[in-house]
Short mmCIF file of C-alpha atoms in Angstrom, two decimals:
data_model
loop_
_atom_site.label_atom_id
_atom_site.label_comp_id
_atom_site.label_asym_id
_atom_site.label_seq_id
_atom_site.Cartn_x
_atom_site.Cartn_y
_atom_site.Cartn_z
CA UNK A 1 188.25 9.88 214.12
CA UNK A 2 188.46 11.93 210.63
CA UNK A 3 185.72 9.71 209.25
CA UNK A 4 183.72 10.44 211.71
CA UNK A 5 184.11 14.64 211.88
CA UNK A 6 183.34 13.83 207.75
CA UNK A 7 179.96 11.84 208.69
CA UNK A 8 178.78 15.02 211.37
CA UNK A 9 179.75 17.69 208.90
CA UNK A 10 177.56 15.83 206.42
CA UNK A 11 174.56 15.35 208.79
CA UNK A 12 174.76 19.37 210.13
CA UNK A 13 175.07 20.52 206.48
CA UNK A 14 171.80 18.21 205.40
CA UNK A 15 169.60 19.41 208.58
CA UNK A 16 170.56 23.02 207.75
CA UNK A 17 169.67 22.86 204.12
CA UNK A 18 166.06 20.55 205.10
CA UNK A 19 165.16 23.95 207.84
CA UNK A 20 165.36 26.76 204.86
CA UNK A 21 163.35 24.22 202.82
CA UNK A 22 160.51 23.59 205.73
CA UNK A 23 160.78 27.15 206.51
CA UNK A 24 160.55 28.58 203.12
CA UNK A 25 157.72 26.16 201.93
CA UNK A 26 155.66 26.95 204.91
CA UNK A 27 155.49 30.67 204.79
CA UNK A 28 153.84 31.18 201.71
CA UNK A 29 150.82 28.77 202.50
CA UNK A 30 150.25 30.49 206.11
CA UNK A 31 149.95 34.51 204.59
CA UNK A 32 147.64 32.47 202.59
CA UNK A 33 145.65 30.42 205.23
CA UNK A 34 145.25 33.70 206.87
CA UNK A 35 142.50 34.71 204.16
CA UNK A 36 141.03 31.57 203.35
CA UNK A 37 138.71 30.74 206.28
CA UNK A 38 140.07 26.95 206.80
CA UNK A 39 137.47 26.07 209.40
CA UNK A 40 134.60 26.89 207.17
CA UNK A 41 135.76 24.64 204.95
CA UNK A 42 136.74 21.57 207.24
CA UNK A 43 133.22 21.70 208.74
CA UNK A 44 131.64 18.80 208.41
CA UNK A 45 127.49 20.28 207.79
CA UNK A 46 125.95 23.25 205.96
CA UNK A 47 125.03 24.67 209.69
CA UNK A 48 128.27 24.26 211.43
CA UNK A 49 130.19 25.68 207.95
CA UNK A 50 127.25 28.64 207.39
CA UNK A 51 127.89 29.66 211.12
CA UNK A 52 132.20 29.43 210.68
CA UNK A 53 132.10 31.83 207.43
CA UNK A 54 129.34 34.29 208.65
CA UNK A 55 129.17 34.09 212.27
CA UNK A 56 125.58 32.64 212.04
CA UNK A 57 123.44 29.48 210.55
CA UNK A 58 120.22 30.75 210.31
CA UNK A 59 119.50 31.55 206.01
CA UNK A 60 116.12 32.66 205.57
CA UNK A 61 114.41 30.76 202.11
CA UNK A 62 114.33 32.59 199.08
CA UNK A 63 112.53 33.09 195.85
CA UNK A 64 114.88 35.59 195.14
CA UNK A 65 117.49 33.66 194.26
CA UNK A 66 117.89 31.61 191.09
CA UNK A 67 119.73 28.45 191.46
CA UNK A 68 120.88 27.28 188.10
CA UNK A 69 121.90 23.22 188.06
CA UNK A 70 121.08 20.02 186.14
CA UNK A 71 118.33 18.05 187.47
CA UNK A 72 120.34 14.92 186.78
CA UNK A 73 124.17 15.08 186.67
CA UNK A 74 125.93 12.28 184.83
CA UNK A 75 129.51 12.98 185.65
CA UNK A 76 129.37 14.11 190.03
CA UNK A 77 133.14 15.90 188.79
CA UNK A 78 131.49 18.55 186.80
CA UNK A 79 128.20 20.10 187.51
CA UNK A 80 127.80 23.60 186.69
CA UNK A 81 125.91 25.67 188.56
CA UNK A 82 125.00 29.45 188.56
CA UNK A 83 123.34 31.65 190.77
CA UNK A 84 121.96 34.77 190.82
CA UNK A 85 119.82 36.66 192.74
CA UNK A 86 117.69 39.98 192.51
CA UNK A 87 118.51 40.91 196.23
CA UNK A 88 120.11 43.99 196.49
CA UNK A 89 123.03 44.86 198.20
CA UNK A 90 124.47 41.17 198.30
CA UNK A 91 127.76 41.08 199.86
CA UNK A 92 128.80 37.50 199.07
CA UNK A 93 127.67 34.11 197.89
CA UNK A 94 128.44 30.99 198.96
CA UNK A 95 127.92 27.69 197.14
CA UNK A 96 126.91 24.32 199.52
CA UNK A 97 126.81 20.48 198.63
CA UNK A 98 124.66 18.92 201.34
CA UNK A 99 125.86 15.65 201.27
CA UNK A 100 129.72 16.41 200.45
CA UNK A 101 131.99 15.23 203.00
CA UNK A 102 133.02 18.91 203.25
CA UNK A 103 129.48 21.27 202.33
CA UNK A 104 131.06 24.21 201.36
CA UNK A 105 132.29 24.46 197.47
CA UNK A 106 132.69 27.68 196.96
CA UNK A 107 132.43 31.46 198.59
CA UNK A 108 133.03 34.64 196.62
CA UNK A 109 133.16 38.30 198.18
CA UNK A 110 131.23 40.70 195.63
CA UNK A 111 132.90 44.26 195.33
CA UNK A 112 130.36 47.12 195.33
CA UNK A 113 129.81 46.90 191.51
CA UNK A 114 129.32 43.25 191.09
CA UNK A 115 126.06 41.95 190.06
CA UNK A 116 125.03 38.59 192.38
CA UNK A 117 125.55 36.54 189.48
CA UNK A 118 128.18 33.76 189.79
CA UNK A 119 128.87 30.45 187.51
CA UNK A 120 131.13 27.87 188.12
CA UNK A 121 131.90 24.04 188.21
CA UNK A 122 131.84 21.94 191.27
CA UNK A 123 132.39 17.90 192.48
CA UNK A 124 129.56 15.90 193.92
CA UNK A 125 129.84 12.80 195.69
CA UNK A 126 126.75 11.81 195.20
CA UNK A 127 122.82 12.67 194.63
CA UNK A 128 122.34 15.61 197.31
CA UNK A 129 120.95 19.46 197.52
CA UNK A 130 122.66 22.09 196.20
CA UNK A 131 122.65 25.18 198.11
CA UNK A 132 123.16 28.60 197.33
CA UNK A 133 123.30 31.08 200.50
CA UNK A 134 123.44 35.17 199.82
CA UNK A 135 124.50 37.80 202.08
CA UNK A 136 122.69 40.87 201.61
CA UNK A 137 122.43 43.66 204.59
CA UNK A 138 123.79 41.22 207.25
CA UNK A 139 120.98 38.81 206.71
CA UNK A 140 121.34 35.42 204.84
CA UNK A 141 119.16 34.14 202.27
CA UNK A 142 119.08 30.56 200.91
CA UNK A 143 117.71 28.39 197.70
CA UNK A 144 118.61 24.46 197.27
CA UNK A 145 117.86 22.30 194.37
CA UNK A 146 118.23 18.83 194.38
CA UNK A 147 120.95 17.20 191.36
CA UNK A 148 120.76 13.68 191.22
CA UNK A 149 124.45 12.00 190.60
CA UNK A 150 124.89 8.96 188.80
CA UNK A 151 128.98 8.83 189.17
CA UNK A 152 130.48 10.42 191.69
CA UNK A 153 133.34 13.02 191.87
CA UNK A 154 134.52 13.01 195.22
CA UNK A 155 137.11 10.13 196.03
CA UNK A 156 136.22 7.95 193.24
CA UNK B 1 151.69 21.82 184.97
CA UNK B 2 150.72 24.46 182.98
CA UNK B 3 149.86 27.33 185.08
CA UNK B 4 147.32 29.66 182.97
CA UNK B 5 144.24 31.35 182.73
CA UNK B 6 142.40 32.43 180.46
CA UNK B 7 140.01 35.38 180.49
CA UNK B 8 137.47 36.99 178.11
CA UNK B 9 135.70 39.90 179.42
CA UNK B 10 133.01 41.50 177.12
CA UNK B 11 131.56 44.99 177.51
CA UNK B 12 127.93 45.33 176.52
CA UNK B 13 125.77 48.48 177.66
CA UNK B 14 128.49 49.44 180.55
CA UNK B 15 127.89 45.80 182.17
CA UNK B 16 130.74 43.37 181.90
CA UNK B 17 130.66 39.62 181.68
CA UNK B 18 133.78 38.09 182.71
CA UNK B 19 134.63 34.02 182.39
CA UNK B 20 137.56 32.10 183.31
CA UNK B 21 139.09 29.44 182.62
CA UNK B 22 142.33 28.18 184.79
CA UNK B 23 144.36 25.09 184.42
CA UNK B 24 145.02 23.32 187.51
CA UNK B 25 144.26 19.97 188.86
CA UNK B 26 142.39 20.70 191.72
CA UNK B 27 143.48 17.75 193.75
CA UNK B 28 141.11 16.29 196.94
CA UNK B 29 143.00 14.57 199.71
CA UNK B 30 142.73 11.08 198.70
CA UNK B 31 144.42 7.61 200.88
CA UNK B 32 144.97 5.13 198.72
CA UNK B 33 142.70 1.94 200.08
CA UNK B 34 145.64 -0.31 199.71
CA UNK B 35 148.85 1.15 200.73
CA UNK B 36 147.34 3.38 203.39
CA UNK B 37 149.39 6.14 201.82
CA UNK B 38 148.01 9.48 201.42
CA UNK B 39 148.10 11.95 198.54
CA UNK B 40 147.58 15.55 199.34
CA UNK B 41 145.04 18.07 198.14
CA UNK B 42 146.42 20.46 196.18
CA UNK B 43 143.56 23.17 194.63
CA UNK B 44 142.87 26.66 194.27
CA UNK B 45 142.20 28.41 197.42
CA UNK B 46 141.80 32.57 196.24
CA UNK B 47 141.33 33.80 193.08
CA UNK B 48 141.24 37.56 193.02
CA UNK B 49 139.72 39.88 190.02
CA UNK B 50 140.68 43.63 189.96
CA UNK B 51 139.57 46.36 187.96
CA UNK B 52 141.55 49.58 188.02
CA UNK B 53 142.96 48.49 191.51
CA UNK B 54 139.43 47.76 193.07
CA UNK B 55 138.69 43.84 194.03
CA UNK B 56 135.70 43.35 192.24
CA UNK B 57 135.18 39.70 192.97
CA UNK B 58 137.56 37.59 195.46
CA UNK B 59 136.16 33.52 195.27
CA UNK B 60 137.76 31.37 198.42
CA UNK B 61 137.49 27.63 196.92
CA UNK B 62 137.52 24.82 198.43
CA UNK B 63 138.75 21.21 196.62
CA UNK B 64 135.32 20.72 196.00
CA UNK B 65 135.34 22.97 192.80
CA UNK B 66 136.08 20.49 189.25
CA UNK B 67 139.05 20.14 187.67
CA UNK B 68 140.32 23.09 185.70
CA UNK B 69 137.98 25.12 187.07
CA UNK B 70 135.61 27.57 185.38
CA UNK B 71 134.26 31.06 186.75
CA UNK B 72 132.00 33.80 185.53
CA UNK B 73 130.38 36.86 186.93
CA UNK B 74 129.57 40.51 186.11
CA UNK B 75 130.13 43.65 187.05
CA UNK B 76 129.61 47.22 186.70
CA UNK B 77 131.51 50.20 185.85
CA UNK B 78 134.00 49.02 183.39
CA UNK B 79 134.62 50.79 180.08
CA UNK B 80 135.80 48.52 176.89
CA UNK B 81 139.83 48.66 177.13
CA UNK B 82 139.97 48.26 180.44
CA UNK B 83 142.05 45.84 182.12
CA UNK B 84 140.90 43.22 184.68
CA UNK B 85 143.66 41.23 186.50
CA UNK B 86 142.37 37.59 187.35
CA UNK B 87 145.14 36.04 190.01
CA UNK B 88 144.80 32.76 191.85
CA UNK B 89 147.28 31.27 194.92
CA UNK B 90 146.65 27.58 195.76
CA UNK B 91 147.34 25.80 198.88
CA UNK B 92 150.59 24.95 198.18
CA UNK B 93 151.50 28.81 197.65
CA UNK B 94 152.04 28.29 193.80
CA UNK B 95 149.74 31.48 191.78
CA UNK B 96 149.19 32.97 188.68
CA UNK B 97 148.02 36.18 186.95
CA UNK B 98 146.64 37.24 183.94
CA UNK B 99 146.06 40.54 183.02
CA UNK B 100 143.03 40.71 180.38
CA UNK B 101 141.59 43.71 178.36
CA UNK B 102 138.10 44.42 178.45
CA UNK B 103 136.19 44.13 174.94
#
């Protein structure tokens, strides 16, 4: 009978302290998810993501924009990439892998003072277009360049 | 893990070039092929630069950006001295700011 009270006390006592630790860890990931548009980034094709982050998949071709990559990477982990673009007025960029299981690398909101200039480093699973889409004046521009992988950086 | 970044913005003719550099693993969701058991993704979801209060560049990344990842841009309006806070919050809530001087 005592043993027994011991054994539920134990089990109450471990439940309680496992709900502050669910409840605690999942708060501060959800006021996060709130920004970070998760669908955009689960979708599975440049279209379908283009039209979850801006509401639309049509990106008119650009010479406007310079896509900066290496025509052959040798390490898919690393490829830099910059763009830039002479468009004025652009209100974000947004960085694509075609062939990624998951296009979309990258998206960065530009304040009012930001040039459309961006650099950074992304993964590619293998030989695919990389595509740079700007938002300028609620109309989307796009440039692609093809990088040819020779190890891949996505699941490997 | 070493949570850090480091920043060097340089002034030149009132533009300002900033690049970053964080530390973080930037994890994709990987199951292993033998066990069946699944390790999470665990990467850099906002990072957040602010000059004098004023978001002057917010990135949303996905896992798809490398290992320790890299980031550069420029911006307007900035005098040398300045200071330019570069945050970040991953998916698993953990962040990190760095408050930089403009030179």
């Amino acid at each position: 009978m005592n043993s027994k009270r011991r054994t539920l006390l134990k089990g109450s006592l471990a439940a309680g302290a496992v709900g502050v630790a669910a409840s605690a860890g999942l708060l501060a990931p959800r006021s996060v998810l709130a920004a970070w548009p998760k669908s955009a980034f689960s979708a599975k094709g440049i279209d379908a993501s283009l039209s979850e982050l801006y509401g639309s998949g049509d990106a008119a071709s650009s010479s406007s924009i310079k896509l900066k990559a290496p025509d052959i990477a040798e390490n898919g982990a690393v490829v830099p990439v910059t763009v830039s673009s002479s468009i004025k007025n652009a209100e974000s960029i947004s960085i694509f892998v075609a062939k990624n299981p998951q296009p979309l690398t990258s998206s960065y909101a530009l304040g009012s003072a930001t040039d459309a200039y961006v650099a950074t480093r992304i993964k590619m699973g293998k030989t695919s277009d990389v595509v740079a889409v700007v938002k300028a004046g609620g109309k989307l521009y796009s440039a692609k360049k093809e990088v040819k992988v020779t190890i891949g950086g996505c699941g490997g | 893990m070493a949570k850090s970044i480091k920043v060097r913005a340089s002034n030149k003719n009132g533009l300002t070039t900033v690049k970053a550099l964080m530390s973080h693993p930037m994890k994709v969701e990987k199951k292993d092929k033998k066990t069946g058991e699944v390790k999470p993704a665990h990467f850099i979801q906002t990072v957040t630069c602010e000059h004098n209060g004023k978001a002057v560049l917010t990135a949303e990344w996905g896992a798809a950006i490398s290992a320790n990842p890299y980031l550069s841009f420029k911006f307007n309006g900035a005098k040398k001295g300045d200071t330019l806070k570069v945050s970040w919050v991953d998916n698993k809530g953990e962040n990190a700011t760095v408050d930089a001087s403009i030179k």
